[in-house]
XYZ file of C-alpha atoms in Angstrom:
437
model
C -39.518 -108.555 -41.005
C -38.188 -105.292 -39.896
C -40.230 -102.198 -40.341
C -37.729 -101.137 -43.071
C -38.250 -104.229 -45.027
C -42.020 -103.916 -44.790
C -41.529 -100.228 -46.257
C -39.402 -101.653 -49.105
C -41.823 -104.529 -49.698
C -44.421 -101.799 -50.725
C -42.219 -101.763 -54.096
C -42.218 -105.537 -54.547
C -43.174 -106.701 -58.025
C -45.744 -109.275 -56.575
C -49.033 -107.512 -55.861
C -50.013 -109.785 -53.135
C -46.564 -109.033 -51.050
C -47.367 -105.320 -51.469
C -50.818 -105.700 -49.926
C -49.408 -107.600 -47.181
C -46.859 -105.098 -46.476
C -49.301 -102.290 -46.565
C -51.541 -104.146 -44.202
C -48.975 -104.684 -41.903
C -47.708 -101.008 -41.833
C -51.113 -99.734 -41.306
C -51.679 -102.005 -38.171
C -48.257 -100.648 -36.772
C -49.623 -96.971 -36.587
C -47.131 -94.530 -35.141
C -44.565 -97.242 -34.792
C -44.018 -97.278 -38.671
C -43.955 -93.418 -39.024
C -40.276 -93.112 -38.576
C -39.401 -95.623 -41.450
C -42.065 -94.240 -43.686
C -40.769 -90.696 -43.356
C -37.076 -91.981 -43.968
C -38.477 -93.031 -47.587
C -40.368 -90.064 -48.057
C -37.170 -87.967 -47.751
C -34.863 -90.522 -49.492
C -34.793 -89.401 -53.364
C -33.089 -92.745 -53.885
C -35.777 -94.868 -52.530
C -37.495 -97.279 -54.745
C -41.031 -96.888 -53.075
C -42.734 -94.269 -54.881
C -44.916 -91.628 -53.077
C -48.442 -93.183 -53.977
C -47.448 -96.313 -52.247
C -46.290 -94.376 -49.115
C -49.368 -92.407 -49.091
C -51.680 -95.615 -49.389
C -50.307 -96.448 -45.879
C -50.482 -93.012 -44.389
C -54.011 -92.514 -45.617
C -55.067 -95.667 -43.886
C -53.195 -94.994 -40.801
C -54.838 -94.066 -37.444
C -51.943 -92.287 -36.231
C -51.578 -88.466 -36.720
C -49.308 -88.242 -39.899
C -49.767 -84.650 -40.952
C -46.965 -83.127 -38.729
C -44.329 -85.777 -39.375
C -44.947 -85.285 -43.077
C -44.690 -81.417 -42.806
C -41.586 -81.779 -40.610
C -40.164 -84.069 -43.394
C -41.124 -81.591 -46.120
C -39.313 -78.853 -44.126
C -36.287 -80.882 -43.609
C -36.058 -82.380 -47.114
C -32.996 -81.924 -49.419
C -33.743 -79.514 -52.353
C -34.605 -81.286 -55.616
C -36.131 -84.569 -56.097
C -36.246 -85.377 -52.287
C -38.328 -82.051 -51.852
C -40.597 -83.144 -54.782
C -41.291 -86.512 -53.320
C -42.261 -84.966 -49.895
C -44.253 -82.450 -51.498
C -46.174 -85.102 -53.579
C -46.806 -86.984 -50.127
C -47.699 -83.546 -48.125
C -50.272 -82.490 -50.752
C -51.764 -86.147 -51.177
C -53.010 -86.875 -47.504
C -56.575 -86.047 -48.516
C -59.719 -84.588 -47.180
C -59.169 -86.119 -43.847
C -56.355 -83.526 -43.304
C -58.286 -80.495 -44.684
C -58.217 -78.901 -41.119
C -54.580 -79.317 -41.152
C -53.941 -77.889 -44.492
C -56.276 -74.825 -43.581
C -53.845 -74.172 -40.599
C -51.043 -74.314 -42.486
C -52.073 -71.485 -44.642
C -50.571 -69.184 -42.209
C -47.396 -70.973 -41.775
C -44.225 -68.832 -41.784
C -42.774 -70.637 -44.422
C -44.009 -69.629 -47.823
C -43.256 -73.119 -49.453
C -45.692 -74.551 -46.739
C -48.314 -72.108 -47.430
C -48.095 -72.781 -51.260
C -48.026 -76.436 -50.465
C -51.413 -76.060 -48.315
C -53.082 -74.300 -51.261
C -52.126 -77.101 -53.640
C -53.021 -79.691 -51.222
C -56.463 -78.045 -50.412
C -57.120 -78.035 -54.259
C -56.345 -81.647 -54.574
C -58.280 -83.127 -51.828
C -61.418 -81.935 -53.540
C -62.499 -79.467 -51.004
C -65.518 -77.178 -51.647
C -64.226 -74.067 -52.839
C -66.851 -72.101 -51.434
C -66.097 -73.682 -48.139
C -62.493 -73.059 -48.039
C -62.210 -69.989 -50.292
C -62.420 -67.405 -47.498
C -59.199 -69.046 -45.929
C -57.444 -68.929 -49.298
C -58.232 -65.281 -50.022
C -55.614 -63.755 -47.693
C -53.236 -65.363 -49.785
C -53.942 -63.356 -52.748
C -52.090 -60.657 -51.172
C -49.017 -62.959 -49.847
C -45.816 -61.369 -49.851
C -44.380 -64.461 -51.830
C -45.035 -64.176 -55.453
C -45.517 -67.846 -55.921
C -47.833 -68.123 -52.939
C -49.841 -65.464 -54.564
C -49.867 -67.127 -58.080
C -50.806 -70.415 -56.591
C -53.872 -68.960 -54.578
C -55.027 -67.182 -57.791
C -54.961 -70.502 -59.732
C -56.810 -72.355 -57.067
C -59.664 -69.927 -56.833
C -59.902 -69.624 -60.362
C -60.364 -73.476 -60.475
C -63.250 -73.304 -57.947
C -65.201 -71.148 -60.557
C -68.254 -69.137 -60.369
C -69.047 -70.131 -56.656
C -66.187 -68.060 -55.513
C -66.946 -65.064 -57.736
C -69.006 -63.123 -54.863
C -65.945 -63.468 -52.440
C -63.565 -62.174 -55.094
C -65.731 -59.065 -56.078
C -66.104 -58.290 -52.358
C -62.195 -58.302 -52.234
C -62.206 -56.018 -55.267
C -64.671 -53.669 -53.422
C -63.510 -53.821 -49.705
C -59.831 -55.261 -49.849
C -57.710 -56.094 -48.209
C -55.683 -53.940 -50.576
C -52.754 -56.307 -50.918
C -55.199 -59.042 -52.282
C -57.188 -56.679 -54.703
C -54.761 -57.480 -57.701
C -55.067 -61.278 -57.238
C -58.765 -61.052 -56.995
C -59.089 -59.234 -60.198
C -56.629 -61.897 -62.120
C -58.834 -64.764 -60.633
C -61.993 -62.999 -61.647
C -60.867 -62.590 -65.093
C -59.680 -66.407 -65.214
C -63.198 -67.358 -63.986
C -65.189 -65.326 -66.415
C -63.544 -62.543 -68.039
C -65.678 -59.499 -68.865
C -68.706 -61.142 -67.834
C -67.829 -61.011 -63.967
C -65.737 -57.851 -63.967
C -67.277 -54.506 -62.819
C -67.334 -51.402 -65.161
C -64.727 -50.095 -62.414
C -62.316 -53.035 -63.021
C -62.809 -52.943 -66.705
C -61.566 -49.241 -66.709
C -58.751 -49.922 -64.358
C -57.436 -52.576 -66.821
C -57.752 -50.221 -69.780
C -55.776 -47.464 -67.748
C -53.163 -49.754 -67.031
C -52.958 -51.084 -70.849
C -52.673 -47.370 -71.596
C -49.771 -46.835 -69.411
C -47.865 -49.586 -71.064
C -48.582 -49.193 -74.628
C -46.179 -46.115 -75.286
C -43.179 -48.169 -74.346
C -44.503 -51.350 -76.171
C -42.250 -53.312 -78.788
C -42.883 -56.234 -80.834
C -41.883 -59.891 -79.547
C -41.579 -63.117 -80.993
C -45.067 -64.832 -81.734
C -44.629 -68.140 -80.147
C -47.570 -70.455 -79.380
C -47.816 -74.418 -79.006
C -50.425 -74.428 -81.711
C -49.695 -71.268 -83.882
C -52.204 -70.098 -86.687
C -52.151 -66.866 -88.498
C -53.197 -64.863 -91.402
C -50.472 -62.220 -93.011
C -51.693 -59.535 -95.163
C -49.460 -57.092 -97.103
C -50.929 -53.884 -95.636
C -50.582 -51.745 -92.655
C -54.511 -50.952 -92.714
C -55.318 -52.820 -89.502
C -58.790 -51.229 -89.497
C -59.616 -52.367 -92.970
C -58.243 -56.091 -92.391
C -60.676 -56.365 -89.340
C -63.462 -54.805 -91.211
C -63.100 -57.298 -94.139
C -62.792 -60.192 -91.880
C -65.750 -59.114 -89.620
C -63.870 -58.728 -86.450
C -65.220 -56.524 -83.894
C -64.932 -55.129 -80.258
C -61.044 -54.284 -80.739
C -59.080 -53.716 -77.244
C -55.666 -52.439 -77.614
C -53.085 -54.623 -75.783
C -49.523 -54.763 -75.315
C -47.916 -57.084 -78.200
C -46.833 -59.882 -75.783
C -50.030 -59.984 -73.922
C -51.808 -60.313 -77.304
C -49.446 -63.433 -78.094
C -50.212 -64.964 -74.924
C -53.897 -64.591 -75.159
C -53.781 -66.329 -78.621
C -51.702 -69.158 -77.162
C -54.148 -69.655 -74.305
C -57.148 -69.501 -76.663
C -55.524 -72.247 -78.945
C -55.817 -74.720 -76.185
C -59.461 -74.029 -75.660
C -60.138 -76.440 -78.479
C -58.852 -79.069 -76.366
C -61.994 -78.887 -74.133
C -65.526 -79.746 -74.238
C -66.556 -77.135 -76.770
C -63.935 -77.235 -79.725
C -65.413 -73.746 -80.940
C -64.235 -71.914 -77.971
C -60.551 -71.542 -79.586
C -61.993 -69.399 -82.238
C -63.550 -66.602 -80.382
C -60.934 -64.039 -80.405
C -57.773 -63.105 -82.583
C -54.768 -60.945 -81.903
C -54.527 -58.444 -84.837
C -50.804 -57.141 -84.614
C -49.740 -53.467 -85.411
C -48.231 -53.064 -88.928
C -44.893 -55.126 -88.930
C -42.641 -54.236 -91.807
C -45.239 -53.876 -93.994
C -47.403 -56.714 -93.116
C -50.329 -57.061 -90.685
C -50.747 -60.418 -88.869
C -54.084 -61.873 -87.610
C -53.076 -64.415 -84.834
C -55.298 -67.118 -83.455
C -56.525 -70.719 -84.178
C -59.641 -68.931 -86.112
C -56.962 -68.367 -88.980
C -56.033 -72.122 -89.363
C -56.208 -72.943 -93.052
C -56.581 -76.667 -92.117
C -59.167 -76.728 -89.604
C -62.097 -78.783 -90.556
C -64.539 -76.060 -89.163
C -62.680 -73.178 -90.670
C -60.952 -74.244 -93.881
C -63.284 -73.007 -96.543
C -64.064 -69.500 -94.572
C -59.972 -69.077 -94.186
C -59.659 -69.654 -98.191
C -62.310 -67.095 -98.870
C -61.006 -64.662 -96.463
C -57.353 -64.677 -98.095
C -59.026 -64.507 -101.448
C -60.818 -61.384 -100.552
C -58.093 -59.987 -98.618
C -55.355 -60.526 -101.507
C -58.157 -59.148 -103.930
C -58.021 -55.778 -102.021
C -54.236 -55.801 -100.618
C -52.552 -57.973 -103.260
C -51.164 -60.651 -100.986
C -52.760 -62.544 -98.171
C -51.477 -66.029 -96.704
C -52.730 -68.344 -94.081
C -50.570 -70.668 -91.929
C -50.572 -73.145 -89.085
C -47.908 -74.608 -87.043
C -47.521 -76.950 -84.280
C -44.469 -76.859 -81.837
C -45.044 -80.485 -80.911
C -44.679 -81.396 -84.654
C -48.391 -82.182 -85.165
C -48.543 -80.785 -88.531
C -48.038 -77.621 -90.818
C -50.347 -75.900 -93.414
C -49.978 -73.051 -95.966
C -52.407 -70.979 -98.026
C -51.223 -68.395 -100.427
C -53.386 -65.949 -102.245
C -52.686 -63.063 -104.616
C -54.714 -60.809 -106.448
C -58.002 -62.651 -105.374
C -56.381 -66.094 -106.461
C -55.151 -69.052 -104.437
C -51.935 -70.001 -105.584
C -51.120 -72.752 -103.224
C -52.834 -74.746 -100.288
C -51.231 -77.589 -98.643
C -51.271 -79.317 -95.517
C -49.008 -81.992 -93.791
C -50.305 -83.690 -90.833
C -48.967 -86.923 -90.045
C -51.605 -89.798 -89.909
C -54.289 -87.788 -91.657
C -55.193 -87.566 -95.214
C -55.124 -83.945 -96.188
C -55.177 -84.411 -99.934
C -58.266 -82.701 -100.241
C -56.767 -79.539 -98.996
C -54.215 -79.429 -102.096
C -55.043 -76.229 -104.364
C -52.471 -74.987 -106.942
C -48.941 -76.040 -107.337
C -45.865 -76.335 -105.126
C -43.935 -73.019 -105.000
C -40.445 -72.244 -105.825
C -39.577 -72.406 -101.840
C -40.450 -76.019 -101.729
C -38.495 -76.988 -105.005
C -35.404 -75.296 -103.607
C -35.642 -77.088 -100.386
C -35.947 -80.313 -102.457
C -32.903 -79.412 -104.270
C -30.957 -78.833 -100.981
C -31.836 -82.198 -99.809
C -31.042 -84.051 -102.996
C -34.657 -84.888 -103.708
C -36.287 -84.855 -107.020
C -38.541 -81.881 -108.082
C -42.151 -82.247 -107.281
C -45.278 -82.096 -109.969
C -48.373 -80.019 -109.227
C -50.452 -81.641 -106.555
C -47.894 -83.886 -105.100
C -45.741 -82.337 -102.323
C -45.189 -85.782 -100.755
C -44.344 -88.933 -102.426
C -43.899 -92.589 -101.201
C -40.178 -92.465 -102.294
C -39.389 -89.257 -100.127
C -36.977 -89.676 -97.280
C -37.778 -88.685 -93.564
C -36.130 -85.717 -93.827
C -38.553 -84.206 -96.145
C -41.031 -85.135 -93.792
C -39.397 -83.197 -91.016
C -38.962 -80.304 -93.892
C -42.853 -80.335 -94.321
C -43.421 -80.113 -90.346
C -41.702 -76.740 -90.525
C -43.480 -75.724 -93.799
C -45.261 -72.740 -92.306
C -42.747 -70.844 -90.735
C -40.082 -71.626 -93.516
C -42.336 -70.438 -96.391
C -43.721 -67.414 -94.452
C -40.029 -66.150 -93.725
C -39.531 -65.987 -97.602
C -42.857 -64.826 -98.478
C -43.877 -62.390 -95.543
C -42.881 -62.613 -91.991
C -42.032 -65.679 -89.804
C -43.895 -64.794 -86.545
C -41.184 -66.522 -84.398
C -38.330 -64.168 -85.778
C -40.237 -60.787 -84.797
C -38.544 -59.058 -82.099
C -38.141 -55.579 -80.905
C -36.025 -54.583 -83.896
C -38.921 -55.283 -86.347
C -40.252 -52.234 -87.832
C -43.564 -51.482 -86.310
C -46.228 -48.775 -86.583
C -49.512 -48.711 -84.673
C -51.024 -50.834 -81.678
C -51.931 -54.468 -81.580
C -55.476 -55.189 -80.492
C -57.633 -58.219 -79.392
C -60.773 -58.573 -81.490
C -63.710 -60.882 -81.292
C -64.727 -63.018 -84.148
C -68.278 -64.176 -85.055
C -67.766 -67.072 -82.548
C -66.837 -64.575 -79.670
C -70.026 -62.554 -80.523
C -72.049 -65.403 -80.049
C -70.259 -67.609 -77.473
C -68.967 -64.071 -75.505
C -65.419 -63.210 -74.927
C -62.976 -65.877 -73.566
C -62.269 -65.818 -70.050
C -58.834 -65.742 -68.724
C -56.672 -62.734 -67.336
C -54.787 -60.551 -69.640
C -51.350 -60.908 -68.657
C -49.784 -57.400 -68.560
């Protein structure tokens, strides 16, 4: 059996055949490398990168340089992806080579080396000094990869990053600041750095314009007022920091993913409070979700109090992944309608009030019968109505107040948006993460 046949056998359906081929290729050592590299760079090869790596990791031959040469010569597209996957997967045995590659003349290699060091599970403190200079790399993607890697290594590298902020090199200072913010936020930033961030925000605010509020998991409260301070005071929000509109939206988006980690309450620590938008103030963040098990009672009470003062208050949640939608409408201190549709979950306990004219008109448009109070989803409904319910929050908000996704530079705005802490933020501290300016 030729070497090429042995490599192809790595993709055989039979496990025993694959294992025999892997053993044979490992025993061939350097003689197998040319055939292996052909399949690394061949986008049409049936042999996946993991199968190729299984041999390369076991090989006693020097494999780093052949893999690097293959990466440099790979055609753009899938071939480059395959070569990159093999290059970054050689493991801790190649750590010294990866460290040397951090100074390679090709920025794609420098970036790949950072990814590889991160992937091989290297001790962050041991390798961080080698990665630190790349925070000031002339290539933006290399800089960004270095920031993400140092952020992932966590608190162990904070002193190194703080030293860069204090003593340079100057080109790396901005990246060090971003990494520090990602690791620990205000808790690891010096007073000088916080002041620098605030100055940058002040510079950007005079030209700031509204932009679409788009999040993977979007929750918000809409209040019919421009009294931003009054809304924050009534909701018990504190420590407001002015931010550009897009930065506030991105912070809310990032925070909404925090509920997927070990502490589901992390997603409730902070909200973005918009400036007045066409007569409405929006409070954006998972803390506003009217269907959240931890927050549903508090959100209802908040909307009742807000509507008693300002006339109208509405809470919404909407998943861009079609995981569900929820609405709560309060007027003059009374809940008019609360409803949630989350596929696979029983949300009947959330239903209060009666369907609104909006839902009835949408039913009519879809040639479906009218709804009785408390029955927004029936067994006879067609799939199209379930899809309608998944878009209920943005659809209803567009009629009653503002669809956040439709906000843009033409939306009439007055004031400045702020990031503010909730009671969770005061208890758990501000969320980490760099403010994208």
